[in-house]
Amino acid sequence: MPRLFALAAAALLALGLTTAIPTTAAAAELGDDGLHKTDWMRDTFKDLREDLAEANAEGKRLAIIMEQRGCVYCTQMHEEVFPQPVLADYIRDNFFVVQMNLHGDTEVTDFDGEALSEKQAARKWGMLFTPTILFLPEEVAEDQTAAQSAVAVMPGAFGLGTTIDMFTWVAEKRYELDNGEDFQRYHARRIQERDNGSTD
């Protein structure tokens, strides 16, 4: 397969069609749990208060990404969207991302102190499909859960534009602005600013 790709790339180059060749970083590898692994994901004890403190110490925002083995939408994100350098670099520089397994048994300690498995946490937080990303604030009240305290939720697979706009909207704390520009309006404005013919 790599040889076929190299031959196709050479043919496109000869025809002057090099823009058809994607310029992305390598897609994530699959871990033993069947989930995609990236270099910007953090391997933690999944104690969310500790994770939040560590993210804050690094000047980053905590995000939880819930995925599952065999998820075609997770695969799409990891093969087509997350590897894009502009997005991967932005996540790496601005976010502390903890991956969880929708059906996993690893223990998680929620912000409210409850210890439960990943799958129990997913049910508690009302997560029904993957991928889902919870974006957390820098401070969480002791009696709140991750789902209750999230400043934004990204449910499902989206294109590069939508995904980077969501990460940017959270990193820049645009959810705190009292300017009438919710995420959808912000995203629509960003689409117009990019003006690349894409509706994403």
mmCIF file of C-alpha atoms in Angstrom:
data_model
loop_
_atom_site.group_PDB
_atom_site.id
_atom_site.type_symbol
_atom_site.label_atom_id
_atom_site.label_comp_id
_atom_site.label_asym_id
_atom_site.label_seq_id
_atom_site.Cartn_x
_atom_site.Cartn_y
_atom_site.Cartn_z
ATOM 1 C CA MET A 1 0.000 0.000 0.000
ATOM 2 C CA PRO A 2 2.735 2.566 0.808
ATOM 3 C CA ARG A 3 4.318 1.793 -2.590
ATOM 4 C CA LEU A 4 0.989 2.423 -4.340
ATOM 5 C CA PHE A 5 0.626 5.733 -2.502
ATOM 6 C CA ALA A 6 4.169 6.710 -3.515
ATOM 7 C CA LEU A 7 3.408 5.862 -7.157
ATOM 8 C CA ALA A 8 0.144 7.830 -7.046
ATOM 9 C CA ALA A 9 1.937 10.784 -5.455
ATOM 10 C CA ALA A 10 4.609 10.686 -8.156
ATOM 11 C CA ALA A 11 1.929 10.605 -10.867
ATOM 12 C CA LEU A 12 0.108 13.555 -9.314
ATOM 13 C CA LEU A 13 3.382 15.449 -9.006
ATOM 14 C CA ALA A 14 4.126 14.838 -12.670
ATOM 15 C CA LEU A 15 0.672 16.163 -13.556
ATOM 16 C CA GLY A 16 1.118 19.218 -11.342
ATOM 17 C CA LEU A 17 -1.636 18.102 -8.980
ATOM 18 C CA THR A 18 0.355 18.134 -5.760
ATOM 19 C CA THR A 19 -2.387 19.987 -3.895
ATOM 20 C CA ALA A 20 -4.405 16.766 -3.967
ATOM 21 C CA ILE A 21 -1.874 15.117 -1.659
ATOM 22 C CA PRO A 22 -2.819 15.650 1.993
ATOM 23 C CA THR A 23 -0.163 17.314 4.102
ATOM 24 C CA THR A 24 -1.007 15.921 7.518
ATOM 25 C CA ALA A 25 0.993 14.447 10.333
ATOM 26 C CA ALA A 26 0.784 10.703 10.905
ATOM 27 C CA ALA A 27 -2.558 9.402 12.142
ATOM 28 C CA ALA A 28 -2.742 8.159 15.727
ATOM 29 C CA GLU A 29 -1.817 4.592 16.612
ATOM 30 C CA LEU A 30 -4.300 2.183 18.190
ATOM 31 C CA GLY A 31 -3.641 1.267 21.805
ATOM 32 C CA ASP A 32 -4.240 -2.102 23.451
ATOM 33 C CA ASP A 33 -7.699 -0.853 24.424
ATOM 34 C CA GLY A 34 -8.569 -0.284 20.750
ATOM 35 C CA LEU A 35 -8.589 3.509 21.150
ATOM 36 C CA HIS A 36 -6.511 5.899 19.063
ATOM 37 C CA LYS A 37 -3.522 7.431 20.881
ATOM 38 C CA THR A 38 -1.994 10.813 20.087
ATOM 39 C CA ASP A 39 1.017 12.597 21.527
ATOM 40 C CA TRP A 40 -1.221 15.350 22.939
ATOM 41 C CA MET A 41 -3.267 12.963 25.083
ATOM 42 C CA ARG A 42 -2.228 12.682 28.727
ATOM 43 C CA ASP A 43 -1.907 9.395 30.584
ATOM 44 C CA THR A 44 -3.166 10.253 34.079
ATOM 45 C CA PHE A 45 -4.725 8.548 37.093
ATOM 46 C CA LYS A 46 -8.028 10.084 35.909
ATOM 47 C CA ASP A 47 -8.569 11.996 39.138
ATOM 48 C CA LEU A 48 -10.200 15.023 37.553
ATOM 49 C CA ARG A 49 -9.266 17.450 40.341
ATOM 50 C CA GLU A 50 -5.609 16.464 39.937
ATOM 51 C CA ASP A 51 -5.878 16.685 36.156
ATOM 52 C CA LEU A 52 -7.426 20.157 36.421
ATOM 53 C CA ALA A 53 -4.687 21.332 38.783
ATOM 54 C CA GLU A 54 -1.994 20.017 36.429
ATOM 55 C CA ALA A 55 -3.642 21.633 33.402
ATOM 56 C CA ASN A 56 -3.860 24.958 35.249
ATOM 57 C CA ALA A 57 -0.209 24.692 36.310
ATOM 58 C CA GLU A 58 0.748 24.332 32.642
ATOM 59 C CA GLY A 59 -1.509 27.213 31.613
ATOM 60 C CA LYS A 60 -3.727 24.857 29.594
ATOM 61 C CA ARG A 61 -7.398 23.959 29.515
ATOM 62 C CA LEU A 62 -8.604 20.529 30.602
ATOM 63 C CA ALA A 63 -10.620 18.542 28.063
ATOM 64 C CA ILE A 64 -11.987 15.007 28.373
ATOM 65 C CA ILE A 65 -12.447 13.013 25.170
ATOM 66 C CA MET A 66 -14.713 9.972 25.404
ATOM 67 C CA GLU A 67 -14.124 7.341 22.710
ATOM 68 C CA GLN A 68 -14.764 3.640 22.144
ATOM 69 C CA ARG A 69 -13.229 0.701 20.304
ATOM 70 C CA GLY A 70 -14.445 0.357 16.728
ATOM 71 C CA CYS A 71 -15.968 3.849 16.596
ATOM 72 C CA VAL A 72 -15.942 4.892 12.920
ATOM 73 C CA TYR A 73 -16.394 8.544 13.850
ATOM 74 C CA CYS A 74 -13.425 8.415 16.228
ATOM 75 C CA THR A 75 -11.387 6.858 13.425
ATOM 76 C CA GLN A 76 -12.488 9.611 11.052
ATOM 77 C CA MET A 77 -11.386 12.293 13.520
ATOM 78 C CA HIS A 78 -8.040 10.593 14.183
ATOM 79 C CA GLU A 79 -7.279 9.923 10.518
ATOM 80 C CA GLU A 80 -8.593 13.086 8.861
ATOM 81 C CA VAL A 81 -8.976 15.911 11.389
ATOM 82 C CA PHE A 82 -6.770 15.621 14.488
ATOM 83 C CA PRO A 83 -3.571 14.962 12.454
ATOM 84 C CA GLN A 84 -3.870 18.310 10.645
ATOM 85 C CA PRO A 85 -0.806 20.233 11.922
ATOM 86 C CA VAL A 86 -2.702 23.477 12.554
ATOM 87 C CA LEU A 87 -5.132 21.646 14.868
ATOM 88 C CA ALA A 88 -2.681 19.199 16.453
ATOM 89 C CA ASP A 89 -0.306 22.055 17.316
ATOM 90 C CA TYR A 90 -3.130 24.162 18.744
ATOM 91 C CA ILE A 91 -4.357 21.320 20.959
ATOM 92 C CA ARG A 92 -0.827 20.477 22.080
ATOM 93 C CA ASP A 93 -0.101 24.112 22.980
ATOM 94 C CA ASN A 94 -3.385 24.960 24.694
ATOM 95 C CA PHE A 95 -5.061 21.829 26.044
ATOM 96 C CA PHE A 96 -4.525 19.052 28.567
ATOM 97 C CA VAL A 97 -6.547 16.204 27.047
ATOM 98 C CA VAL A 98 -7.527 13.107 29.016
ATOM 99 C CA GLN A 99 -8.949 10.193 27.024
ATOM 100 C CA MET A 100 -11.644 7.934 28.456
ATOM 101 C CA ASN A 101 -13.254 4.752 27.175
ATOM 102 C CA LEU A 102 -17.067 4.705 26.914
ATOM 103 C CA HIS A 103 -17.006 1.018 27.943
ATOM 104 C CA GLY A 104 -13.847 1.126 30.081
ATOM 105 C CA ASP A 105 -13.292 -0.169 33.593
ATOM 106 C CA THR A 106 -10.451 2.159 34.610
ATOM 107 C CA GLU A 107 -11.321 4.105 37.754
ATOM 108 C CA VAL A 108 -12.191 7.776 37.384
ATOM 109 C CA THR A 109 -12.614 10.247 40.240
ATOM 110 C CA ASP A 110 -15.144 12.897 39.276
ATOM 111 C CA PHE A 111 -14.901 16.495 40.493
ATOM 112 C CA ASP A 112 -17.569 15.760 43.124
ATOM 113 C CA GLY A 113 -15.288 13.092 44.619
ATOM 114 C CA GLU A 114 -17.187 10.044 43.384
ATOM 115 C CA ALA A 115 -14.937 7.193 42.231
ATOM 116 C CA LEU A 116 -16.412 5.090 39.438
ATOM 117 C CA SER A 117 -15.435 3.262 36.266
ATOM 118 C CA GLU A 118 -15.121 5.065 32.928
ATOM 119 C CA LYS A 119 -18.345 3.427 31.699
ATOM 120 C CA GLN A 120 -20.168 4.477 34.871
ATOM 121 C CA ALA A 121 -18.822 8.008 34.464
ATOM 122 C CA ALA A 122 -20.048 8.067 30.862
ATOM 123 C CA ARG A 123 -23.553 7.111 32.031
ATOM 124 C CA LYS A 124 -23.436 9.618 34.891
ATOM 125 C CA TRP A 125 -22.433 12.390 32.474
ATOM 126 C CA GLY A 126 -25.118 11.398 29.941
ATOM 127 C CA MET A 127 -22.681 10.477 27.170
ATOM 128 C CA LEU A 128 -24.383 8.304 24.582
ATOM 129 C CA PHE A 129 -22.024 8.281 21.603
ATOM 130 C CA THR A 130 -18.430 8.872 20.619
ATOM 131 C CA PRO A 131 -16.387 10.877 20.203
ATOM 132 C CA THR A 132 -17.602 13.427 22.740
ATOM 133 C CA ILE A 133 -15.318 16.111 24.147
ATOM 134 C CA LEU A 134 -16.062 17.905 27.418
ATOM 135 C CA PHE A 135 -14.254 21.222 27.873
ATOM 136 C CA LEU A 136 -13.747 22.201 31.501
ATOM 137 C CA PRO A 137 -13.345 25.606 33.170
ATOM 138 C CA GLU A 138 -10.280 26.453 35.227
ATOM 139 C CA GLU A 139 -12.262 26.166 38.480
ATOM 140 C CA VAL A 140 -14.941 23.612 39.356
ATOM 141 C CA ALA A 141 -17.136 23.660 42.454
ATOM 142 C CA GLU A 142 -16.679 20.661 44.770
ATOM 143 C CA ASP A 143 -20.260 19.480 44.372
ATOM 144 C CA GLN A 144 -20.265 19.554 40.570
ATOM 145 C CA THR A 145 -19.650 16.737 38.098
ATOM 146 C CA ALA A 146 -17.606 17.042 34.916
ATOM 147 C CA ALA A 147 -20.783 17.268 32.839
ATOM 148 C CA GLN A 148 -22.347 19.926 35.073
ATOM 149 C CA SER A 149 -19.246 22.105 35.019
ATOM 150 C CA ALA A 150 -18.361 21.807 31.320
ATOM 151 C CA VAL A 151 -18.224 25.141 29.481
ATOM 152 C CA ALA A 152 -18.761 23.403 26.133
ATOM 153 C CA VAL A 153 -19.428 19.933 24.740
ATOM 154 C CA MET A 154 -18.413 18.761 21.277
ATOM 155 C CA PRO A 155 -20.565 15.711 20.470
ATOM 156 C CA GLY A 156 -19.530 13.750 17.405
ATOM 157 C CA ALA A 157 -17.180 14.031 14.451
ATOM 158 C CA PHE A 158 -16.722 17.353 12.682
ATOM 159 C CA GLY A 159 -14.477 18.818 10.022
ATOM 160 C CA LEU A 160 -11.278 20.737 10.638
ATOM 161 C CA GLY A 161 -12.900 24.175 10.640
ATOM 162 C CA THR A 162 -15.595 23.332 13.176
ATOM 163 C CA THR A 163 -13.136 21.478 15.395
ATOM 164 C CA ILE A 164 -10.474 24.177 15.512
ATOM 165 C CA ASP A 165 -13.149 26.825 16.001
ATOM 166 C CA MET A 166 -14.493 24.948 19.035
ATOM 167 C CA PHE A 167 -11.051 24.531 20.584
ATOM 168 C CA THR A 168 -10.291 28.214 19.899
ATOM 169 C CA TRP A 169 -13.668 29.383 21.258
ATOM 170 C CA VAL A 170 -12.926 27.551 24.519
ATOM 171 C CA ALA A 171 -9.243 28.557 24.786
ATOM 172 C CA GLU A 172 -10.127 32.224 24.251
ATOM 173 C CA LYS A 173 -13.008 31.954 26.783
ATOM 174 C CA ARG A 174 -15.460 33.329 24.250
ATOM 175 C CA TYR A 175 -18.265 31.626 26.206
ATOM 176 C CA GLU A 176 -17.741 34.339 28.866
ATOM 177 C CA LEU A 177 -18.220 37.255 26.467
ATOM 178 C CA ASP A 178 -21.487 39.141 26.647
ATOM 179 C CA ASN A 179 -21.492 40.056 22.966
ATOM 180 C CA GLY A 180 -24.323 37.848 21.691
ATOM 181 C CA GLU A 181 -21.870 35.658 19.768
ATOM 182 C CA ASP A 182 -22.474 32.089 20.873
ATOM 183 C CA PHE A 183 -20.426 29.301 19.326
ATOM 184 C CA GLN A 184 -22.612 28.921 16.233
ATOM 185 C CA ARG A 185 -22.365 32.639 15.446
ATOM 186 C CA TYR A 186 -18.625 32.606 16.112
ATOM 187 C CA HIS A 187 -18.202 29.588 13.834
ATOM 188 C CA ALA A 188 -20.277 31.209 11.073
ATOM 189 C CA ARG A 189 -18.096 34.326 11.282
ATOM 190 C CA ARG A 190 -14.926 32.231 11.118
ATOM 191 C CA ILE A 191 -16.222 30.407 8.015
ATOM 192 C CA GLN A 192 -16.702 33.776 6.303
ATOM 193 C CA GLU A 193 -13.250 34.966 7.406
ATOM 194 C CA ARG A 194 -11.602 31.836 6.037
ATOM 195 C CA ASP A 195 -13.454 32.380 2.742
ATOM 196 C CA ASN A 196 -12.065 29.164 1.259
ATOM 197 C CA GLY A 197 -15.291 27.849 -0.234
ATOM 198 C CA SER A 198 -15.848 25.468 2.659
ATOM 199 C CA THR A 199 -18.983 25.507 4.787
ATOM 200 C CA ASP A 200 -16.972 24.027 7.683
#
